[in-house]
Coordinates of C-alpha atoms in Angstrom, one line a residue:
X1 CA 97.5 166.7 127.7
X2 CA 94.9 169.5 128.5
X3 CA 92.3 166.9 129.0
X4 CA 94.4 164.5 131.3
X5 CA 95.4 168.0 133.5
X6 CA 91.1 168.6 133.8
X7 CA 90.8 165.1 134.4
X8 CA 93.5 165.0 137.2
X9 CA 91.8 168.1 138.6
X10 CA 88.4 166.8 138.7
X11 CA 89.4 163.8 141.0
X12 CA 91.1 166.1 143.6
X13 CA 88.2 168.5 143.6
X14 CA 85.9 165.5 143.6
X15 CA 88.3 164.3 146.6
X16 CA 87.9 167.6 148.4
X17 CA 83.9 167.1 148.3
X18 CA 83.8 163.8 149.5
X19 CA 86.0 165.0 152.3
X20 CA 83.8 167.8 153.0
X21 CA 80.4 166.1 152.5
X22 CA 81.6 163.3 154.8
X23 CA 82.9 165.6 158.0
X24 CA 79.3 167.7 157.5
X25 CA 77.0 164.3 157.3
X26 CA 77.3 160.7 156.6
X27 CA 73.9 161.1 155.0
X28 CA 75.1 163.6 152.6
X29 CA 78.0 161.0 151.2
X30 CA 75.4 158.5 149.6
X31 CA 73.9 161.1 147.5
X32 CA 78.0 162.6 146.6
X33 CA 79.0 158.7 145.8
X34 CA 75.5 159.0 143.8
X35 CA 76.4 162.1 142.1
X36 CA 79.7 161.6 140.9
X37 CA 79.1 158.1 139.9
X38 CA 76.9 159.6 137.3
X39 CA 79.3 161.7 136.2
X40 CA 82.5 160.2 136.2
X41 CA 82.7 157.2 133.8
X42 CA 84.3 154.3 135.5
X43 CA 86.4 153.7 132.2
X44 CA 88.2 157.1 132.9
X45 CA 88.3 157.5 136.5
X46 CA 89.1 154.2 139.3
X47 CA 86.3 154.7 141.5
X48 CA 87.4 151.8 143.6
X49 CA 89.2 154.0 146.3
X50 CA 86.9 156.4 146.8
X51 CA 84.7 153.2 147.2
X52 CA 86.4 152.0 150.1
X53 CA 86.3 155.5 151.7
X54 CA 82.5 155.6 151.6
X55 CA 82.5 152.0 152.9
X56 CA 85.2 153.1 155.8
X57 CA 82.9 156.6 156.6
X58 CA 79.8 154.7 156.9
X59 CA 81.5 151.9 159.7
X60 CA 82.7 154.7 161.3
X61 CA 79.9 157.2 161.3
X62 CA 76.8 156.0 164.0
X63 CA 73.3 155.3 163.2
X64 CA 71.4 158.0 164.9
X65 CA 68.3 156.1 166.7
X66 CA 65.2 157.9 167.9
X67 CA 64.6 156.8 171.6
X68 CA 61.0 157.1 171.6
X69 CA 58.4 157.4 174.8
X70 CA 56.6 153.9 175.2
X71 CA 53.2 152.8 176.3
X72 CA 53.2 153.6 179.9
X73 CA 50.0 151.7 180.1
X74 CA 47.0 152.5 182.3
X75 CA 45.9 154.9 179.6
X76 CA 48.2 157.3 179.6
X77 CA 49.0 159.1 177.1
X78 CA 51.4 162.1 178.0
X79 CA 53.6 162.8 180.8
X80 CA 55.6 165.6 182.5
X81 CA 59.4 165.6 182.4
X82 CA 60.2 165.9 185.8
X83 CA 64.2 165.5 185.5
X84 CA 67.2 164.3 182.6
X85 CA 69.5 162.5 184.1
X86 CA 71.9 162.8 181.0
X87 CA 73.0 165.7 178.9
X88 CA 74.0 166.3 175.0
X89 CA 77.0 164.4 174.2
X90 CA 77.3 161.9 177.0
X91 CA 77.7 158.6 177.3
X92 CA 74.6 155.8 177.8
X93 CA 74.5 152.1 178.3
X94 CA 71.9 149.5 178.3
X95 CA 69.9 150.1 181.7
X96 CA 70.8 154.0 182.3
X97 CA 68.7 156.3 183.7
X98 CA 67.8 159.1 180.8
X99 CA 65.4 160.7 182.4
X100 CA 62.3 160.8 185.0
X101 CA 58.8 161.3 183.7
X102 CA 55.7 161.6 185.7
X103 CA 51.8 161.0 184.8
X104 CA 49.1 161.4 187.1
X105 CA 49.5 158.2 188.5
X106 CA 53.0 157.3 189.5
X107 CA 56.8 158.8 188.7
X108 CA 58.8 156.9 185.8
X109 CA 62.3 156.6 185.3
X110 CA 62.9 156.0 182.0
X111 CA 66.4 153.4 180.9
X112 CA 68.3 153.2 178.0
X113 CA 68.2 149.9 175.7
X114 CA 71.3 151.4 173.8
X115 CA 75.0 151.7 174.1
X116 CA 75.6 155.2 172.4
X117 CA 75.8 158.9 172.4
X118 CA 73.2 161.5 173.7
X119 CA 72.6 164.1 170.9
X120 CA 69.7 165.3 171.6
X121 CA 66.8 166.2 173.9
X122 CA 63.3 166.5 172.1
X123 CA 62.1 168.0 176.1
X124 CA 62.9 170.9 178.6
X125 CA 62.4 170.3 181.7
X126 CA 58.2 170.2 183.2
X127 CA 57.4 170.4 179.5
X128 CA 54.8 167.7 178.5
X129 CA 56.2 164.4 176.4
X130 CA 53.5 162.3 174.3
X131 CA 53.7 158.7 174.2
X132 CA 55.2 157.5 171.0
X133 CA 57.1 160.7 170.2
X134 CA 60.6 161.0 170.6
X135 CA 62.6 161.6 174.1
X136 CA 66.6 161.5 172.7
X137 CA 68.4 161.1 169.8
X138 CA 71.0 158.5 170.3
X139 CA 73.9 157.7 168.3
X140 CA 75.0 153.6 168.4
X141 CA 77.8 151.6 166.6
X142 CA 76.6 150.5 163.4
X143 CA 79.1 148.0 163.3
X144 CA 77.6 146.1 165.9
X145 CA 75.2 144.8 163.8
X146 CA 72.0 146.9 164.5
X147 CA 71.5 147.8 161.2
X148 CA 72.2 147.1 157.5
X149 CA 74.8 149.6 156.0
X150 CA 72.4 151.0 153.8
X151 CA 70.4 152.3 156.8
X152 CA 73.4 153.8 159.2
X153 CA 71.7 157.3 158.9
X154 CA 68.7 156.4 159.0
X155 CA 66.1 156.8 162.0
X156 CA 63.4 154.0 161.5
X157 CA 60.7 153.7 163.9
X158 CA 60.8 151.3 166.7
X159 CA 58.5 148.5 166.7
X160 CA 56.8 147.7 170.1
X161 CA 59.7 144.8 170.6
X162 CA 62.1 147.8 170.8
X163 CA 60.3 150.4 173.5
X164 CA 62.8 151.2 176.4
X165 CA 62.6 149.0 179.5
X166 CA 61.0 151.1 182.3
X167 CA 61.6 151.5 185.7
X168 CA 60.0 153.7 188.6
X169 CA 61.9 156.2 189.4
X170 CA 64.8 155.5 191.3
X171 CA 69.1 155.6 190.0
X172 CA 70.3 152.7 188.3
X173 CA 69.3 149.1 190.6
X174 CA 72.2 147.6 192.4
X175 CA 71.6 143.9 191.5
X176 CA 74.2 140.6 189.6
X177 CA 73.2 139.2 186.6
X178 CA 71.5 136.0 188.6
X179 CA 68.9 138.0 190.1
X180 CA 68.6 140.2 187.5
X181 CA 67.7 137.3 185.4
X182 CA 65.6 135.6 188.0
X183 CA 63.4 139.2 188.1
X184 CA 63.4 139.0 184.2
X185 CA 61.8 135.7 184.5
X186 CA 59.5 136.1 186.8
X187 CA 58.0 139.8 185.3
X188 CA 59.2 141.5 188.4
X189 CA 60.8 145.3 188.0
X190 CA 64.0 145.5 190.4
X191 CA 63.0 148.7 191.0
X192 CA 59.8 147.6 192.8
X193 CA 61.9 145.4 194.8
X194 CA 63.5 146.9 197.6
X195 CA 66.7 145.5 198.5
X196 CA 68.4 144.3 201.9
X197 CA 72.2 144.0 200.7
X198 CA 74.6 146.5 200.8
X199 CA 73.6 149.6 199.3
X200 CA 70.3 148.4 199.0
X201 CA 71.9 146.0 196.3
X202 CA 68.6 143.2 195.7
X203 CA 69.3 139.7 196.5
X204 CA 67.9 136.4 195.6
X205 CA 65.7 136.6 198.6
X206 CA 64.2 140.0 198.1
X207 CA 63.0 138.5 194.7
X208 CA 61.7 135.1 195.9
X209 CA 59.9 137.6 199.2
X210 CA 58.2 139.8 196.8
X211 CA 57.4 137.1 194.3
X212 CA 55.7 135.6 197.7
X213 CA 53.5 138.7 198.3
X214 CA 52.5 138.5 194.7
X215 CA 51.3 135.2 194.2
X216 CA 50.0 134.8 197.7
X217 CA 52.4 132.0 198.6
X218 CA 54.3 131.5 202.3
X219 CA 57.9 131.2 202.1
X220 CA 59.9 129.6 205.2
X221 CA 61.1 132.3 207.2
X222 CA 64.6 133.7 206.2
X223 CA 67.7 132.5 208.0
X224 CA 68.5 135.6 208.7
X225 CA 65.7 136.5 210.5
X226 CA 67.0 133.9 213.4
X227 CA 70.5 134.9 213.7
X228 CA 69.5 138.8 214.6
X229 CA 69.4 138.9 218.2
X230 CA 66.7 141.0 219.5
X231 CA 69.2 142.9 222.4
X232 CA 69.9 145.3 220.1
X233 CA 66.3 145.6 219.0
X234 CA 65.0 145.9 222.2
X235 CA 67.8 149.1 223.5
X236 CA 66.3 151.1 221.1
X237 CA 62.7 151.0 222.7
X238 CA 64.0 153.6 225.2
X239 CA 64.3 156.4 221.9
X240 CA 60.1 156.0 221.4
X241 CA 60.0 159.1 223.1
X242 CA 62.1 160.6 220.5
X243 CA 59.8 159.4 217.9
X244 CA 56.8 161.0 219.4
X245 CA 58.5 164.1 219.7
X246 CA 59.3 164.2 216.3
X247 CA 55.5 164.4 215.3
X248 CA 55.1 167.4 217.3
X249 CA 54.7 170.3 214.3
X250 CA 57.8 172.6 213.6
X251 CA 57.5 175.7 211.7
X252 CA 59.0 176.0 208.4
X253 CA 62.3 177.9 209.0
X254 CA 63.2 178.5 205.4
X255 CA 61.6 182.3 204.9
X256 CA 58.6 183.2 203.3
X257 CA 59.2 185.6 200.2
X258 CA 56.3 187.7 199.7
X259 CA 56.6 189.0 195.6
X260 CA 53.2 190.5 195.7
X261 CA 52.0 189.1 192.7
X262 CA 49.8 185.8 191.6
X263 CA 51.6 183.0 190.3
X264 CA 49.4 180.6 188.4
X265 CA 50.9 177.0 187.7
X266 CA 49.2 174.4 185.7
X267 CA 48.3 171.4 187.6
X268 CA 50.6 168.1 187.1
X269 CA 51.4 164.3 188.0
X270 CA 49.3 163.1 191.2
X271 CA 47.6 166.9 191.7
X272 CA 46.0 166.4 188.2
X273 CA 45.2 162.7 189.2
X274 CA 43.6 163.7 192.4
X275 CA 41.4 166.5 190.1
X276 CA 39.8 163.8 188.0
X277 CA 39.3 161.4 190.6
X278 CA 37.4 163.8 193.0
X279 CA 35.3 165.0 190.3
X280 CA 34.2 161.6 189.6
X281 CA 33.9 160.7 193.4
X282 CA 31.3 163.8 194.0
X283 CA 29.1 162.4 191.2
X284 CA 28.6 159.7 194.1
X285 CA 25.9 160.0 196.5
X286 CA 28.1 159.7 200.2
X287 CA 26.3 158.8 203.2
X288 CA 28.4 158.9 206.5
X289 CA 29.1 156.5 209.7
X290 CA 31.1 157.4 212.9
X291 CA 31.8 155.3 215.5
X292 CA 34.7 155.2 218.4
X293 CA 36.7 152.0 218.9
X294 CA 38.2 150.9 222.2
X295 CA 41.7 149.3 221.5
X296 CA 42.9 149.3 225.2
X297 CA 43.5 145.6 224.0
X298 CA 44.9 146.3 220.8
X299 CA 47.5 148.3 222.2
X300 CA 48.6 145.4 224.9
X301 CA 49.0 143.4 221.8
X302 CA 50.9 144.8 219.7
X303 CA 53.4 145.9 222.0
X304 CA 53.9 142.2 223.1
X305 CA 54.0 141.5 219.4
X306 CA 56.6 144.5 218.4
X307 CA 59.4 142.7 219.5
X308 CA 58.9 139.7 217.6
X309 CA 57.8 141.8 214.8
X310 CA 61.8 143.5 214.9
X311 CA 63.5 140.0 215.3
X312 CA 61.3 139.7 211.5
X313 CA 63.0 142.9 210.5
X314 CA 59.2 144.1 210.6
X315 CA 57.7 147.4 212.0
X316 CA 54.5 146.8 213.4
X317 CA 52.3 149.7 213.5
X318 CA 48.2 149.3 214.4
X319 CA 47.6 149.3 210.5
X320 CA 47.7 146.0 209.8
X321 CA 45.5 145.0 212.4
X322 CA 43.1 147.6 211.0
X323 CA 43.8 145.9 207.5
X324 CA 43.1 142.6 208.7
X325 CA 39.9 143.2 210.6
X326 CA 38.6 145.0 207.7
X327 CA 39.3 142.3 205.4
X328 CA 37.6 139.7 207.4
X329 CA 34.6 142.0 207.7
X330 CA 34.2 142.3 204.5
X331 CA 34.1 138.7 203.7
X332 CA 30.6 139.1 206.0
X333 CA 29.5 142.1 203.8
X334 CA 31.2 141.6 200.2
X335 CA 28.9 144.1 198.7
X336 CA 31.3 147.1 200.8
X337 CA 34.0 145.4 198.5
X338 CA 32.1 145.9 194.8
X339 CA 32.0 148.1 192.2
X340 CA 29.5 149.7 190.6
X341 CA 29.3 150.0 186.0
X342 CA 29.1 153.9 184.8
X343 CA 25.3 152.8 184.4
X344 CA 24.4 151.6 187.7
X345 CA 23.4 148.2 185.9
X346 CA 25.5 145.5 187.5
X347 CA 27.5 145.2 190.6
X348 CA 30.9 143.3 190.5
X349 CA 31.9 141.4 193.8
X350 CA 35.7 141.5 194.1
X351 CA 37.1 137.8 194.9
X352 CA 40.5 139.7 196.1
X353 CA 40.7 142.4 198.9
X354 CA 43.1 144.8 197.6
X355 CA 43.0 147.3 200.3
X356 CA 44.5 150.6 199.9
X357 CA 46.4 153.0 202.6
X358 CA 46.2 157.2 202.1
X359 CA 49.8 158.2 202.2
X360 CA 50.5 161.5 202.3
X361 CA 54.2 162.2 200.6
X362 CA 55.9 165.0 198.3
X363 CA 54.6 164.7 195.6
X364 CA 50.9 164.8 197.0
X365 CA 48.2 161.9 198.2
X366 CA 48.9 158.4 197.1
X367 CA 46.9 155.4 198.0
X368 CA 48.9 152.4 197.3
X369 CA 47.1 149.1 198.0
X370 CA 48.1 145.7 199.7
X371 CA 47.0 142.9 197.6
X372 CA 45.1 139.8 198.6
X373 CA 44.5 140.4 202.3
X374 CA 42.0 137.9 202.5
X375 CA 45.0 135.2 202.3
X376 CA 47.5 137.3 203.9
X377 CA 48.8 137.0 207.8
X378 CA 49.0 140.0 210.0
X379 CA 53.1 140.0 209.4
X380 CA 52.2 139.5 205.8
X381 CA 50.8 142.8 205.7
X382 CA 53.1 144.9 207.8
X383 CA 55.9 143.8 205.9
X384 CA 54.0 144.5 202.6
X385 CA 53.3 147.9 204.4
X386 CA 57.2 148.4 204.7
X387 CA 57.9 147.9 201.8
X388 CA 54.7 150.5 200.1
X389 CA 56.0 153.0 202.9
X390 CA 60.3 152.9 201.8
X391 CA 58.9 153.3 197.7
X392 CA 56.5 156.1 198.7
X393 CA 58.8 158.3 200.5
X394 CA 61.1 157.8 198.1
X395 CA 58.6 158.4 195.0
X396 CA 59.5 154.6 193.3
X397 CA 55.6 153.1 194.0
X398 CA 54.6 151.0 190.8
X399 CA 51.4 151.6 188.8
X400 CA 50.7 148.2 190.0
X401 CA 51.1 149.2 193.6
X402 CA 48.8 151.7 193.0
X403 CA 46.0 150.9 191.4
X404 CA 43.6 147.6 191.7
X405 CA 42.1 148.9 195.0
X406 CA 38.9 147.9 195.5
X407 CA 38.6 149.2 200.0
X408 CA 40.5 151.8 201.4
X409 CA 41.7 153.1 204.9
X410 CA 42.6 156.8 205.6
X411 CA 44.7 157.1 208.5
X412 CA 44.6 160.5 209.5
X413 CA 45.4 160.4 212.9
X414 CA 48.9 159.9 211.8
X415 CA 48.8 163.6 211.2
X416 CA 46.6 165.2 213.4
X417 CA 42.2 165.1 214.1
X418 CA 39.7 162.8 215.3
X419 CA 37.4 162.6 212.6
X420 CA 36.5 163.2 209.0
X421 CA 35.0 163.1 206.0
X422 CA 36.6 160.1 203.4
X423 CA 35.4 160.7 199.8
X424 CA 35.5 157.4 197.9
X425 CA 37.9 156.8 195.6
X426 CA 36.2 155.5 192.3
X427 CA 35.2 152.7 191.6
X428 CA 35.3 151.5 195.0
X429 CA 32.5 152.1 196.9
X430 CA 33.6 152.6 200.4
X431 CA 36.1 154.3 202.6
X432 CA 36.9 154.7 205.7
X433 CA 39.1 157.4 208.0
X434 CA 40.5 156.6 211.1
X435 CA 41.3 159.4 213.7
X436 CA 43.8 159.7 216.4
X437 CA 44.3 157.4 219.5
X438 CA 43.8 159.6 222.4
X439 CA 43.6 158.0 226.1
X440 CA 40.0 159.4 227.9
X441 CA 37.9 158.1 230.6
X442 CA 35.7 155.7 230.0
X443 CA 33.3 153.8 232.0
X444 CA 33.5 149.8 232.5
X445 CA 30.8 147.4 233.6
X446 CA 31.1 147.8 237.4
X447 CA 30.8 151.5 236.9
X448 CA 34.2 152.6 237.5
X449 CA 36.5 155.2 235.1
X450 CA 39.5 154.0 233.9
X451 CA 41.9 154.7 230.9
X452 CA 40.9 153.8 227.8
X453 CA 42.8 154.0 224.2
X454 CA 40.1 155.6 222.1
X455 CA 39.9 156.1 218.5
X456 CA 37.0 157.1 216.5
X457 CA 36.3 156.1 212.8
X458 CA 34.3 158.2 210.0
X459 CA 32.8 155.7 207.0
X460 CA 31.8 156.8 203.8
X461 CA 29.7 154.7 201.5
X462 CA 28.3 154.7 198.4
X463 CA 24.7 155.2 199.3
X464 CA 23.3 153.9 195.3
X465 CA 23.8 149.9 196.7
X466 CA 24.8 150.4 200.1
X467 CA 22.7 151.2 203.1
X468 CA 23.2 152.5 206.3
X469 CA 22.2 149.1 208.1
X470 CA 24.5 147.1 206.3
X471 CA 27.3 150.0 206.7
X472 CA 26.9 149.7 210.8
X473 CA 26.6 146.2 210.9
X474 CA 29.8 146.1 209.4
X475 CA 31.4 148.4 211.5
X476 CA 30.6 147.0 214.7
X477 CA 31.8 143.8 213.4
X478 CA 35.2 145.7 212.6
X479 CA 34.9 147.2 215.8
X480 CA 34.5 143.7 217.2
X481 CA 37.8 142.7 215.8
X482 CA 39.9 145.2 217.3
X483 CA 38.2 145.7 221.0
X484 CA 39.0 141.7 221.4
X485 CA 42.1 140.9 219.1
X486 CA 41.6 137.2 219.7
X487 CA 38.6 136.7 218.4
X488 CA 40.1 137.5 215.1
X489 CA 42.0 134.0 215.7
X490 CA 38.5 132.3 215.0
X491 CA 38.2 134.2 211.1
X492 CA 41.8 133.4 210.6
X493 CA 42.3 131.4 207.7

């Protein structure tokens, strides 16, 4: 009788610490089922319904999945977190924003694969994250399948099938399944793509547009584009003004707090980019090239092109022409659109003209580049120059948008100055900078002043394979270009 009472008292304590153990961990419950297997004999105590409990604890406990930091690419290896978007204890599905990372050559925002839990954050915020290291801790359903039972608790490491999906940064992509399929299909990130529906929701046609720009191929014009009536376009050429006067340079009204003290701050994302590519570019030998361009012409053109540019849901600014020009100058001078090897051995001659634009934004210089010029039409490239405008100001440029650049053009006029000094961005091996338009007197043929729409250009060149004939020969032939637009119709492929 004594024994049966120790018995009966050893199955509710055992009871009680299977209870315990399974509200502390669900980890903890494989090694009590181990334990008092081994010491209770089946013959003398039913172990069948304490079976079924383990079995019910483990379906209802999650697995715990560390979300780890994939490859990036480009050879990066760490990044700054910049922002979480989620907390401890919330909520995630597939394609949610967790957080935004930055490197030093573009801004990531990184998305969930899972449907779980948030339970942890391996970051603070501006601390740096390593590729291949954990980001969260997130708890999923093991009943969904994703793992065997045997392995609810554990936290295996994700093969290269299971890294996030990544998108720059940007909140989660307004988009239906269709065209999020078609996108998946075709390799393209929605949130390169910037959309024309409502609330910037992407449409079939912003895919099969930027798909165009990509593969170099002409798509019909959309219908759209014929239905927009260019009245209203045309009544808001009166605000120009407005425009201009926006330029003009306010002072910062917020007020300047003077603590008295240094601050040092380590350098991060596109500052610590611009650091290593400087450094590399002064190792270059620069030789310089100024000349001033007359586009008196240029300017009658594009504002009889503007409006037909608007009906296009296009903005035409004088870049593209710039673009262009250069493009076909370079086609006469390939060598200004080579690269040099780290021995100064070989040359490579770039088939495509990948010709990148200095934009100045918050987070610091960033020269995205339009690709393919060589095949693209002028309204090509301003609405490729749209679109790289929209994602810089709002921080979502690609890594493929910005790298691949093998030319670049510095617009500094946009800002303020005449001339400069472009460093070349490695390993390109030219650059130029193009100043303000300003309207001076200038002489014509007969003698006589009038007004002319000046701007001046400063080249740089990389003076190991270039030389300063070839560098004026093909500035006067860009010069060429834009003094009489139409002759660019006889290049035009």
């Amino acid at each position: 009788m004594a024994a049966v009472t120790a018995l009966r008292s050893g199955c509710r304590t055992a009871g009680r610490l299977v209870c315990a153990h399974h509200v502390r961990s669900c980890s903890s419950i494989r090694f009590v089922k181990s334990k008092y297997v081994c010491v209770f004999d089946k013959s003398a105590f039913k172990f069948s319904r304490q079976q079924r409990l383990f079995r019910t604890s483990a379906v209802s406990c999650g697995q715990i999945v560390q979300f780890k930091l994939s490859d990036i690419g480009e050879g990066i290896t760490e990044v700054t977190v910049k922002e979480w978007y989620i907390k401890e204890g919330d909520s995630v599905s597939q394609f949610d924003s967790i957080c935004e990372v930055q490197s030093d050559k573009a801004s990531v925002t990184i998305t969930s694969r899972y449907d779980g839990i948030i339970r942890k954050l391996h970051y603070n915020l501006d601390e740096i994250a390593y590729v291949g290291k954990p980001l969260v801790d997130i708890e999923i359903d093991a009943s969904k399948g994703v793992a065997p039972e045997e392995d609810v608790v554990e936290t295996p490491a994700m093969s290269h099938e299971e890294h996030t999906h990544q998108e720059i940064k940007g909140h989660k992509t307004l988009a239906t399944p269709a065209v999020r399929r078609l996108a998946m299909e075709n390799n393209i990130k929605l949130s390169e793509v910037v959309g024309t529906g409502k609330d910037n929701r992407i449409l079939k046609e912003d895919i099969l547009n930027y798909l165009a720009k990509q593969t170099g191929a002409i798509l019909p014009p959309s219908p759209k584009a014929e239905i927009i009536p260019p009245l209203p376009k045309s009544e808001t050429v009166p605000t120009a003004p407005k425009d201009k006067a926006r330029k003009i340079p306010v002072p910062v009204s917020r007020p300047v707090v003077f603590s008295g003290k240094d601050k040092t701050e380590p350098i991060t994302g596109f500052h610590k980019a611009m650091v290593k590519t400087m450094s590399a570019a002064l190792k270059i030998p620069h030789f310089g090239y100024c000349d001033e361009i007359d586009l008196t012409q240029l300017v009658q053109l594009r504002e009889e092109m503007k409006p037909l540019a608007q009906i296009r849901g296009i903005k035409l600014s004088f870049m593209p022409f710039f673009i262009k020009a250069a493009s076909l100058g370079l086609l006469q001078y390939p060598i200004l659109n080579a690269s040099l090897d780290e021995s100064c051995q070989n040359v490579t001659y770039k088939a495509s003209h990948n010709i990148g634009v200095a934009m100045d934004t918050e987070q610091g210089l960033i020269v995205p580049n339009v690709k393919n010029v060589q095949v693209c039409s002028i309204f090509e490239i301003a609405s490729e120059l749209n679109r790289l405008q929209a994602l810089g100001s709002a921080g979502q440029l690609g890594t493929n948008d910005l790298t691949g650049g093998t030319f670049t053009l510095s617009n500094i006029g946009t800002i303020g100055g005449t001339y400069a000094k472009p460093v070349i961005l490695p390993p390109e091996v030219a650059i130029g900078a193009l100043g303000k338009i300003q309207i001076l007197p200038r002489f014509n043929g007969k003698g006589e002043v009038f007004k002319a729409q000046i701007m001046n250009v400063s080249w740089s060149a990389d003076h190991r394979i270039i030389d300063g004939a070839t560098m004026a020969r093909f500035s006067n032939l860009w010069k060429s270009y834009l003094e009489n637009p139409a002759s660019m119709l006889l290049d035009l492929k």
